[in-house]
mmCIF file of C-alpha atoms in Angstrom:
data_model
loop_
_atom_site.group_PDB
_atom_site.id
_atom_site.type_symbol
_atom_site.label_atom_id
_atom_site.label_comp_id
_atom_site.label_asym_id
_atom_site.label_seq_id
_atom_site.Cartn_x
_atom_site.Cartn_y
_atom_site.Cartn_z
ATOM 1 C CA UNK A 983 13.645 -30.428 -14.419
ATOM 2 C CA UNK A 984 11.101 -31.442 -16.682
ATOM 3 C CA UNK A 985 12.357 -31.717 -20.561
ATOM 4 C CA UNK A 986 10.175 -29.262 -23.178
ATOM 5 C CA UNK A 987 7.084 -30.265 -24.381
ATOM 6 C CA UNK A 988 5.907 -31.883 -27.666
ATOM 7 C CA UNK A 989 6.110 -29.100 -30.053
ATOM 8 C CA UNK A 990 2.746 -27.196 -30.450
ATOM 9 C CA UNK A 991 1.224 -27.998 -27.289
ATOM 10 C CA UNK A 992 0.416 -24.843 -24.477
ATOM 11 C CA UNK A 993 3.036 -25.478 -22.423
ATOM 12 C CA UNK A 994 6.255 -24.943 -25.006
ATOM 13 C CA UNK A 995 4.920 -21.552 -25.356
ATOM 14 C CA UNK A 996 7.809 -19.336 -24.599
ATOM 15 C CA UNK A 997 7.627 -16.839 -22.349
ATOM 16 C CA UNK A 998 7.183 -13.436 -23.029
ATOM 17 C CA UNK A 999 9.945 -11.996 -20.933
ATOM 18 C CA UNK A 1000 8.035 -9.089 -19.653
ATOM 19 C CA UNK A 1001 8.416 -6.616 -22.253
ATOM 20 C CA UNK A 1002 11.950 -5.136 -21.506
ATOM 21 C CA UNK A 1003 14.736 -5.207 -19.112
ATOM 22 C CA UNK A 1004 13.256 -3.618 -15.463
ATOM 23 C CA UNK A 1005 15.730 -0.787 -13.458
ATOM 24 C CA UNK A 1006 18.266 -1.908 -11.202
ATOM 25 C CA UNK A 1007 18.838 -5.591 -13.265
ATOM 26 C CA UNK A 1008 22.253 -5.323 -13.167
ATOM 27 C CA UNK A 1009 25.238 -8.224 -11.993
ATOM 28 C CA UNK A 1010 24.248 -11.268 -11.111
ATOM 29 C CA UNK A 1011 27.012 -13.715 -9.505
ATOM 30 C CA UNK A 1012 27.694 -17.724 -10.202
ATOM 31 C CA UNK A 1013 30.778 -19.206 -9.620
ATOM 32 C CA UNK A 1014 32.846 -16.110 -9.457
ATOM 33 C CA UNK A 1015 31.385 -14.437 -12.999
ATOM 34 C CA UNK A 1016 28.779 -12.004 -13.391
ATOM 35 C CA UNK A 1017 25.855 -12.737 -15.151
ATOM 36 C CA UNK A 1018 22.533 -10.209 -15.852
ATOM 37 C CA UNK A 1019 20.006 -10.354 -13.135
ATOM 38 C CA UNK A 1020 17.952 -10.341 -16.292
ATOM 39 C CA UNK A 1021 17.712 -11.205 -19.568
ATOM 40 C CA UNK A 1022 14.457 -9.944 -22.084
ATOM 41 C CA UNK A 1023 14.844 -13.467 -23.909
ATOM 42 C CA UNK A 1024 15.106 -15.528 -20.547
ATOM 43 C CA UNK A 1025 13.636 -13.928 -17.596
ATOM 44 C CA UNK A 1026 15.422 -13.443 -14.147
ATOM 45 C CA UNK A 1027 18.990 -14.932 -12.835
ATOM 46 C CA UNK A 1028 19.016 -17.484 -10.386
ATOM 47 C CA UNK A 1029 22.279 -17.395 -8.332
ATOM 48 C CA UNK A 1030 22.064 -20.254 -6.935
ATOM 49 C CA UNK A 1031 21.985 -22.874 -9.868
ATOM 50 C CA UNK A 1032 23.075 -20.468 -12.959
ATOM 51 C CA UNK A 1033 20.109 -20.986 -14.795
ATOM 52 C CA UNK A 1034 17.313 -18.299 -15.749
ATOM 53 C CA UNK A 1035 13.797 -18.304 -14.311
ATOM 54 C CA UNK A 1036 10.446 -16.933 -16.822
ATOM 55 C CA UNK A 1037 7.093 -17.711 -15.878
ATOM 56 C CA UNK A 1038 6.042 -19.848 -18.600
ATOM 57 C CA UNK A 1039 2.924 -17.551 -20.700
ATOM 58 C CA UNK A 1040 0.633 -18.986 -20.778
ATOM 59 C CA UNK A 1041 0.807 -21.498 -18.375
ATOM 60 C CA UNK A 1042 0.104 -25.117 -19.311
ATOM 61 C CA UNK A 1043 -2.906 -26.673 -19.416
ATOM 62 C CA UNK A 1044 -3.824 -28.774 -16.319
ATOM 63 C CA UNK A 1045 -2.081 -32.392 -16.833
ATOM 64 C CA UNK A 1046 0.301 -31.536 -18.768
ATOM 65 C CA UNK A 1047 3.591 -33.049 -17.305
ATOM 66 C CA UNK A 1048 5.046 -29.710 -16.859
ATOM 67 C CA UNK A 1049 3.347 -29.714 -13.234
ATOM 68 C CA UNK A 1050 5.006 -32.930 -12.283
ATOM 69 C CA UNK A 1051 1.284 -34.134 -10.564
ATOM 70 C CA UNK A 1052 0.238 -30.206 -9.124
ATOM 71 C CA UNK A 1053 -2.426 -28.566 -10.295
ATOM 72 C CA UNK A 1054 -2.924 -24.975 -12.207
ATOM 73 C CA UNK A 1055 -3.340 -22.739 -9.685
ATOM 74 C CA UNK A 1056 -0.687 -24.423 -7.245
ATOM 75 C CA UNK A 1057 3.037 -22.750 -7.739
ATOM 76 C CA UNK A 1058 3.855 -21.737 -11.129
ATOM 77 C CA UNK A 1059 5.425 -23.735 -14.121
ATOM 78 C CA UNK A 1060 8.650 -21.760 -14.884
ATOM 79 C CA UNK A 1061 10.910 -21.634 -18.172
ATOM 80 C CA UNK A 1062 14.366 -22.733 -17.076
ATOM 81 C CA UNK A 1063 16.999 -21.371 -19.331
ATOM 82 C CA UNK A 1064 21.208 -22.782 -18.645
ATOM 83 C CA UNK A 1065 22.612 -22.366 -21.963
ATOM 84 C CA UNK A 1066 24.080 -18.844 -20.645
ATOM 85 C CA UNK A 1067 26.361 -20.947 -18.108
ATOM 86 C CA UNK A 1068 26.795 -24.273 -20.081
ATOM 87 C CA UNK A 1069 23.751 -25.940 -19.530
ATOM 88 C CA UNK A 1070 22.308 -25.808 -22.474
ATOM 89 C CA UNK A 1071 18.347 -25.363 -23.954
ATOM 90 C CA UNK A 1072 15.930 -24.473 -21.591
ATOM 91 C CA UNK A 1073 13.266 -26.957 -19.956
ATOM 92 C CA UNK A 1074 10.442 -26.428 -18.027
ATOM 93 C CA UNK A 1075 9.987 -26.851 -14.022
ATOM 94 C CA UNK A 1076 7.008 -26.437 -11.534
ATOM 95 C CA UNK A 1077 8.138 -24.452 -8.129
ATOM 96 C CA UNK A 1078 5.497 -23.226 -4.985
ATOM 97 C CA UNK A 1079 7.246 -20.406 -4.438
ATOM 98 C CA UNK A 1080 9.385 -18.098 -7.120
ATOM 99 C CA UNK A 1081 12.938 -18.850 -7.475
ATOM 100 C CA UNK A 1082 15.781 -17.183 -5.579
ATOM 101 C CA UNK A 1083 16.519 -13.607 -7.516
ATOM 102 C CA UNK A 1084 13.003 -13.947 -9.315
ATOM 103 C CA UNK A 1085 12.344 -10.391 -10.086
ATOM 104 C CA UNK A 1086 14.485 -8.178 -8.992
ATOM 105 C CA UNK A 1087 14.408 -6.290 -5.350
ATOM 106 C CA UNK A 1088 14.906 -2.563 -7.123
ATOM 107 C CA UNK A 1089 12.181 -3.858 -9.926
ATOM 108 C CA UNK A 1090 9.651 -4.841 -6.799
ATOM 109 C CA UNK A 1091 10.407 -1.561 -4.667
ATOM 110 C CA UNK A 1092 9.375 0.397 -7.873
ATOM 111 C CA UNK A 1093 6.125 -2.025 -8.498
ATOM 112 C CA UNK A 1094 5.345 -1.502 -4.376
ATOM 113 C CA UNK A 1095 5.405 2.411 -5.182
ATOM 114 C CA UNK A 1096 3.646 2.098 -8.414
ATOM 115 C CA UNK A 1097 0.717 -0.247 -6.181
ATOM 116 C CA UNK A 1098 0.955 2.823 -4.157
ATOM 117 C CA UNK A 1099 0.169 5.643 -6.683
ATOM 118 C CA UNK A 1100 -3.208 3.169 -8.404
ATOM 119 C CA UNK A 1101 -4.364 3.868 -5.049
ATOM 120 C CA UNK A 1102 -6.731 6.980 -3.836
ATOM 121 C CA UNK A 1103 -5.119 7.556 -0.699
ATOM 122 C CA UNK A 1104 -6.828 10.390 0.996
ATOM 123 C CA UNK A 1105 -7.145 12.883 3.766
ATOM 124 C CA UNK A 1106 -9.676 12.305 6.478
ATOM 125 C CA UNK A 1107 -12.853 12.919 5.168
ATOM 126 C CA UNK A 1108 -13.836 15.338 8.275
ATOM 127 C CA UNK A 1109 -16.337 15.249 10.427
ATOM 128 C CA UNK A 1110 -16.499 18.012 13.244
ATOM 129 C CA UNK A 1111 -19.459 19.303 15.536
ATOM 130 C CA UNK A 1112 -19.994 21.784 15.695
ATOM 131 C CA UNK A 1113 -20.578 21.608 11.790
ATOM 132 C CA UNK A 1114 -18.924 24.229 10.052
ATOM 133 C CA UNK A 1115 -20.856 27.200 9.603
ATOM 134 C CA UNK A 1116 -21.791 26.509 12.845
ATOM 135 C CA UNK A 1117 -20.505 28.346 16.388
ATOM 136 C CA UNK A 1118 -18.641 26.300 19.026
ATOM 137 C CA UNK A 1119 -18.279 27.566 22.568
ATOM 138 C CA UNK A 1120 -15.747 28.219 24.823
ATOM 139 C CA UNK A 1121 -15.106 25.448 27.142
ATOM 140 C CA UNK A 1122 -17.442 22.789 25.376
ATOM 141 C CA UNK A 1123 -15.547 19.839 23.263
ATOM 142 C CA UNK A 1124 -15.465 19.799 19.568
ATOM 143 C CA UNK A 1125 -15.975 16.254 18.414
ATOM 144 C CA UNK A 1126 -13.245 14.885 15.289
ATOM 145 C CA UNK A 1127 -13.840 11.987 13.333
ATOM 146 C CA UNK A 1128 -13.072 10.567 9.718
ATOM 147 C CA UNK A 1129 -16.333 9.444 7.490
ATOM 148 C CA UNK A 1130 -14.589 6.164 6.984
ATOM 149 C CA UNK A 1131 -14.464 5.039 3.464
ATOM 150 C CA UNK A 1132 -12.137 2.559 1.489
ATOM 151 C CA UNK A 1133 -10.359 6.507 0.093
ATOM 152 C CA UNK A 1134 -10.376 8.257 3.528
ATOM 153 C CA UNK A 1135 -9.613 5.919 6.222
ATOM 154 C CA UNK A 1136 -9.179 2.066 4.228
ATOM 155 C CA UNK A 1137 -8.409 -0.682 3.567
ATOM 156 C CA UNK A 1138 -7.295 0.462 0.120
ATOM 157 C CA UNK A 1139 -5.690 -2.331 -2.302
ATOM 158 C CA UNK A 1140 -4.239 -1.896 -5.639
ATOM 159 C CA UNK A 1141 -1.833 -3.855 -7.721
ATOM 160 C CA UNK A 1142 1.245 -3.634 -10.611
ATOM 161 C CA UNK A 1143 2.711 -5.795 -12.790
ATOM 162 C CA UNK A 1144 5.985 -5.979 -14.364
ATOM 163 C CA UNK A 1145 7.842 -8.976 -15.809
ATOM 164 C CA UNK A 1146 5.930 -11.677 -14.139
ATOM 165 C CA UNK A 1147 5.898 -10.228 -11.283
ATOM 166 C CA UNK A 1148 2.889 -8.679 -9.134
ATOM 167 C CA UNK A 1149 3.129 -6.641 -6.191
ATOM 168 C CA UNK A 1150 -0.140 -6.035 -4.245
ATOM 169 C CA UNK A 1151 -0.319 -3.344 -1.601
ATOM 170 C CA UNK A 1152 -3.025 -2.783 1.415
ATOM 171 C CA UNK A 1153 -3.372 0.524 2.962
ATOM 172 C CA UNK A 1154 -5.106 1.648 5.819
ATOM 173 C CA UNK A 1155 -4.830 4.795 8.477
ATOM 174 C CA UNK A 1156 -3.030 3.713 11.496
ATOM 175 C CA UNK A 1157 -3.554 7.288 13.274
ATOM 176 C CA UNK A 1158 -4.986 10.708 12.457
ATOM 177 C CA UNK A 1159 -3.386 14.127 14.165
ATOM 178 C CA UNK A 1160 -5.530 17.242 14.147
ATOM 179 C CA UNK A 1161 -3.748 20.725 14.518
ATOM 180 C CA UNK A 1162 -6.604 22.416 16.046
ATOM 181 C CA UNK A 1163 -4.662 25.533 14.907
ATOM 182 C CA UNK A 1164 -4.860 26.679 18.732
ATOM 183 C CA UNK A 1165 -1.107 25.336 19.311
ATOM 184 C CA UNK A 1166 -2.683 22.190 20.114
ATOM 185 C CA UNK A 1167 -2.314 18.750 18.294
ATOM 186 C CA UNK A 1168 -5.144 15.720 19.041
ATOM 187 C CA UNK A 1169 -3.315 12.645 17.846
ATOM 188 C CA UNK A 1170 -6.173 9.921 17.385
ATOM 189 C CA UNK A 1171 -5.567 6.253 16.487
ATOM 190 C CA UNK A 1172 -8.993 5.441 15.630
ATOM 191 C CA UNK A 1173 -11.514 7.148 12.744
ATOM 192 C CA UNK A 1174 -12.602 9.150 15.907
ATOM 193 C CA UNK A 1175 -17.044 8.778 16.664
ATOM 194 C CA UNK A 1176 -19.598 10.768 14.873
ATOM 195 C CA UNK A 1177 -21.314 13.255 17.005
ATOM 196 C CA UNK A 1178 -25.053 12.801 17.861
ATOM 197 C CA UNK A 1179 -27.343 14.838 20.142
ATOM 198 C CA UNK A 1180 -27.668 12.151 22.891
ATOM 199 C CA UNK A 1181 -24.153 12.626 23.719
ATOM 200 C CA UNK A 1182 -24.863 16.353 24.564
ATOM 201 C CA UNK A 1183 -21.656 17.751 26.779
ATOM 202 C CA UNK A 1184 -19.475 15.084 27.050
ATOM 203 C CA UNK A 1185 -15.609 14.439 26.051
ATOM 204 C CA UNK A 1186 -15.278 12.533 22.976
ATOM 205 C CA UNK A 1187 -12.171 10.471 22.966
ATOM 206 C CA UNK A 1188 -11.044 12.150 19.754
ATOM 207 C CA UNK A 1189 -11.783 15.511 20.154
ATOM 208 C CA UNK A 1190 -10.618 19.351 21.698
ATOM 209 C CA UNK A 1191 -11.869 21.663 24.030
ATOM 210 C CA UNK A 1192 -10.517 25.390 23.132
ATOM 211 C CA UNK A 1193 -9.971 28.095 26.142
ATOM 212 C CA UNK A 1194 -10.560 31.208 23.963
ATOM 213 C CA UNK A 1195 -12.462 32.318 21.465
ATOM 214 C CA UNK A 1196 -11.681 32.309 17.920
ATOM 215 C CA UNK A 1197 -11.915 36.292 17.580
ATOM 216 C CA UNK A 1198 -8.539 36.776 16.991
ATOM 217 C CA UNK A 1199 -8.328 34.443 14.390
ATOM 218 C CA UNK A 1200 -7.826 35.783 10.438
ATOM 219 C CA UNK A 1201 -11.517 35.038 9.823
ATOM 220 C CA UNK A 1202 -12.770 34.564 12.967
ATOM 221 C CA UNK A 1203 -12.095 31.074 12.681
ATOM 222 C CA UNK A 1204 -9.645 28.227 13.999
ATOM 223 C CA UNK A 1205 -7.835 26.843 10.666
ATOM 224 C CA UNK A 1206 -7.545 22.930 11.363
ATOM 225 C CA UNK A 1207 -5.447 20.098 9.661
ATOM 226 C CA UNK A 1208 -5.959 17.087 10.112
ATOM 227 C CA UNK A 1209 -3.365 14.980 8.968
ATOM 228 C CA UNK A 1210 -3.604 10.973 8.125
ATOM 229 C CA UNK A 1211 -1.220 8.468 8.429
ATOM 230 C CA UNK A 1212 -1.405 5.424 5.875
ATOM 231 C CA UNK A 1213 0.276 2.363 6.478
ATOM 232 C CA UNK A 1214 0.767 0.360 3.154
ATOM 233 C CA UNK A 1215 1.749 -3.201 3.140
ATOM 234 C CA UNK A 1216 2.791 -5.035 0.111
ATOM 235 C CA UNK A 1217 3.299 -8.512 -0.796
ATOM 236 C CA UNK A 1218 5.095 -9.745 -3.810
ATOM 237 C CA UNK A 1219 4.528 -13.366 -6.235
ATOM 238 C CA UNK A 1220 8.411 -13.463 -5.806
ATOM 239 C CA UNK A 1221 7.425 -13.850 -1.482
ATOM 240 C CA UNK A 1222 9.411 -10.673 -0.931
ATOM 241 C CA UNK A 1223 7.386 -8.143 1.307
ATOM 242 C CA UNK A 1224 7.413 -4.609 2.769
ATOM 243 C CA UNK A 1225 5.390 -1.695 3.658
ATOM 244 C CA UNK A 1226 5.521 2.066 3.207
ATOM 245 C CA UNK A 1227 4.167 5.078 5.018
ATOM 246 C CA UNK A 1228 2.369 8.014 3.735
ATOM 247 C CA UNK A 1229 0.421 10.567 5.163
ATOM 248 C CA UNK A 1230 -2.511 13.154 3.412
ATOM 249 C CA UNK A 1231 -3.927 16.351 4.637
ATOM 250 C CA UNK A 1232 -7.383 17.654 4.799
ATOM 251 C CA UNK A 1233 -8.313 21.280 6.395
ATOM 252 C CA UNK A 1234 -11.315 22.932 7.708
ATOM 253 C CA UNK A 1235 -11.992 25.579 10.468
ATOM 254 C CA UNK A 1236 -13.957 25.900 13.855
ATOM 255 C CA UNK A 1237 -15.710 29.316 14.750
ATOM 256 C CA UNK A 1238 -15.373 29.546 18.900
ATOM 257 C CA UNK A 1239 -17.356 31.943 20.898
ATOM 258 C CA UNK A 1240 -18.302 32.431 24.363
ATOM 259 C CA UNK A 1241 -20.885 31.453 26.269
ATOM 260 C CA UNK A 1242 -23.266 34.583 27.040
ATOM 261 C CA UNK A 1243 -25.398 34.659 30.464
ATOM 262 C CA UNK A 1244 -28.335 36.235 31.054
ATOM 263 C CA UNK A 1245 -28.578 38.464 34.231
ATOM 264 C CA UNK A 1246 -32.586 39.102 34.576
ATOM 265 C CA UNK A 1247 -31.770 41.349 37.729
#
């Protein structure tokens, strides 16, 4: 480790210590005793050498001798604080990657969720032809797709911040299922193809082809859902990683009739 500063210079700025002790920061072990996985005044608990870890704020200034020949931008300088387990003062040291315990794997879970929740994670925006308002027939596909957008269909990335410690999640739709609201259920894994003219009768890979009429529907209609699957990954400064799964609804309806023919006999 690095010993402190001169006094006054940016890099024996203290860090701030996140403003306040994050949930599930409880015991901490070295040597057999139990320490807290954090401290307000000194930052997170490293098991392994007994010291604790804060991300000095504001970083110092590029060669200062806090980054031991790296550059700003390249690992972080940390506060290292040992006076809790006999080490005494606190000095400053310059890691790649955050130290072992750095923030806290409750603490991250909740910033992954929070990264979740800045996000506008929404149901397919639906496309269907026949266009609502419109008359399907018996028989003839109905075409499904998503009007992909960063909201509807992704990638969708949002971040939180806690105690030195980022999270930064990534969503996007890994499948869309469509109760046609027949009994049926068209699982897609693709944003599905928007219909045009020149495709005229033919099967779309995402799509349905209903056997009755919607008549007997309340309405007159077939009530779909179409149901999205989001697939969030998230990354953390401390290296720890995950990813979470949520799904949003949309609805809208398909009015089926049949096909009339024309006897001119």
């Amino acid at each position: 480790m690095t010993a402190p500063p001169s006094p006054g210079g940016a890099s024996g700025t203290k860090g701030s210590g996140g403003g306040g002790t994050p949930t599930g920061s409880l015991g901490c072990t070295f040597h057999g005793k139990q320490y807290p996985c954090y401290d307000a005044n000194r930052g997170w608990f490293n098991s392994q050498d007994g010291c604790y870890w804060e991300a000095a704020n504001p970083q110092p200034a590029a060669g200062d001798p806090a980054w031991q020949g790296h550059q700003p931008g390249d690992g972080t300088v940390y506060q290292v604080s040992c006076d809790m387990t006999g080490g005494g003062g606190f000095a400053f040291q310059w890691r790649a990657t955050p130290p072992p315990g750095y923030g806290g794997a409750v603490s991250i879970a909740k910033l992954a969720q929070q990264a979740v929740s800045k996000m506008t994670l929404n149901g397919p925006d639906i496309g269907i032809a026949p266009k609502p308002g419109g008359k399907g027939l018996v028989g003839l596909p109905v075409w499904l797709w998503d009007n992909v957008s960063p909201t509807t269909y992704g990638p969708n990335t949002a971040s939180a911040s806690a105690s030195g410690v980022t999270v930064t999640a990534t969503g996007q739709v890994s499948q869309i299922a469509w109760d046609m609201g027949d009994g049926t259920t068209v699982t897609c894994d693709d944003a599905g193809v928007a219909y045009q003219p020149s495709f005229g009768a033919r099967m779309p890979a995402c799509g349905h082809v209903y056997t009755r009429t919607s008549a007997h529907q309340p309405g007159g209609a077939y009530p779909i859902t179409a149901t999205s699957t989001w697939v969030v990954n998230w990354q953390a400064t401390t290296g720890q990683s995950g990813q979470i799964s949520v799904t949003r609804q949309s609805r809208t309806s398909a009015v089926i009739g049949e096909l009339q023919v024309l006897n001119n006999n």
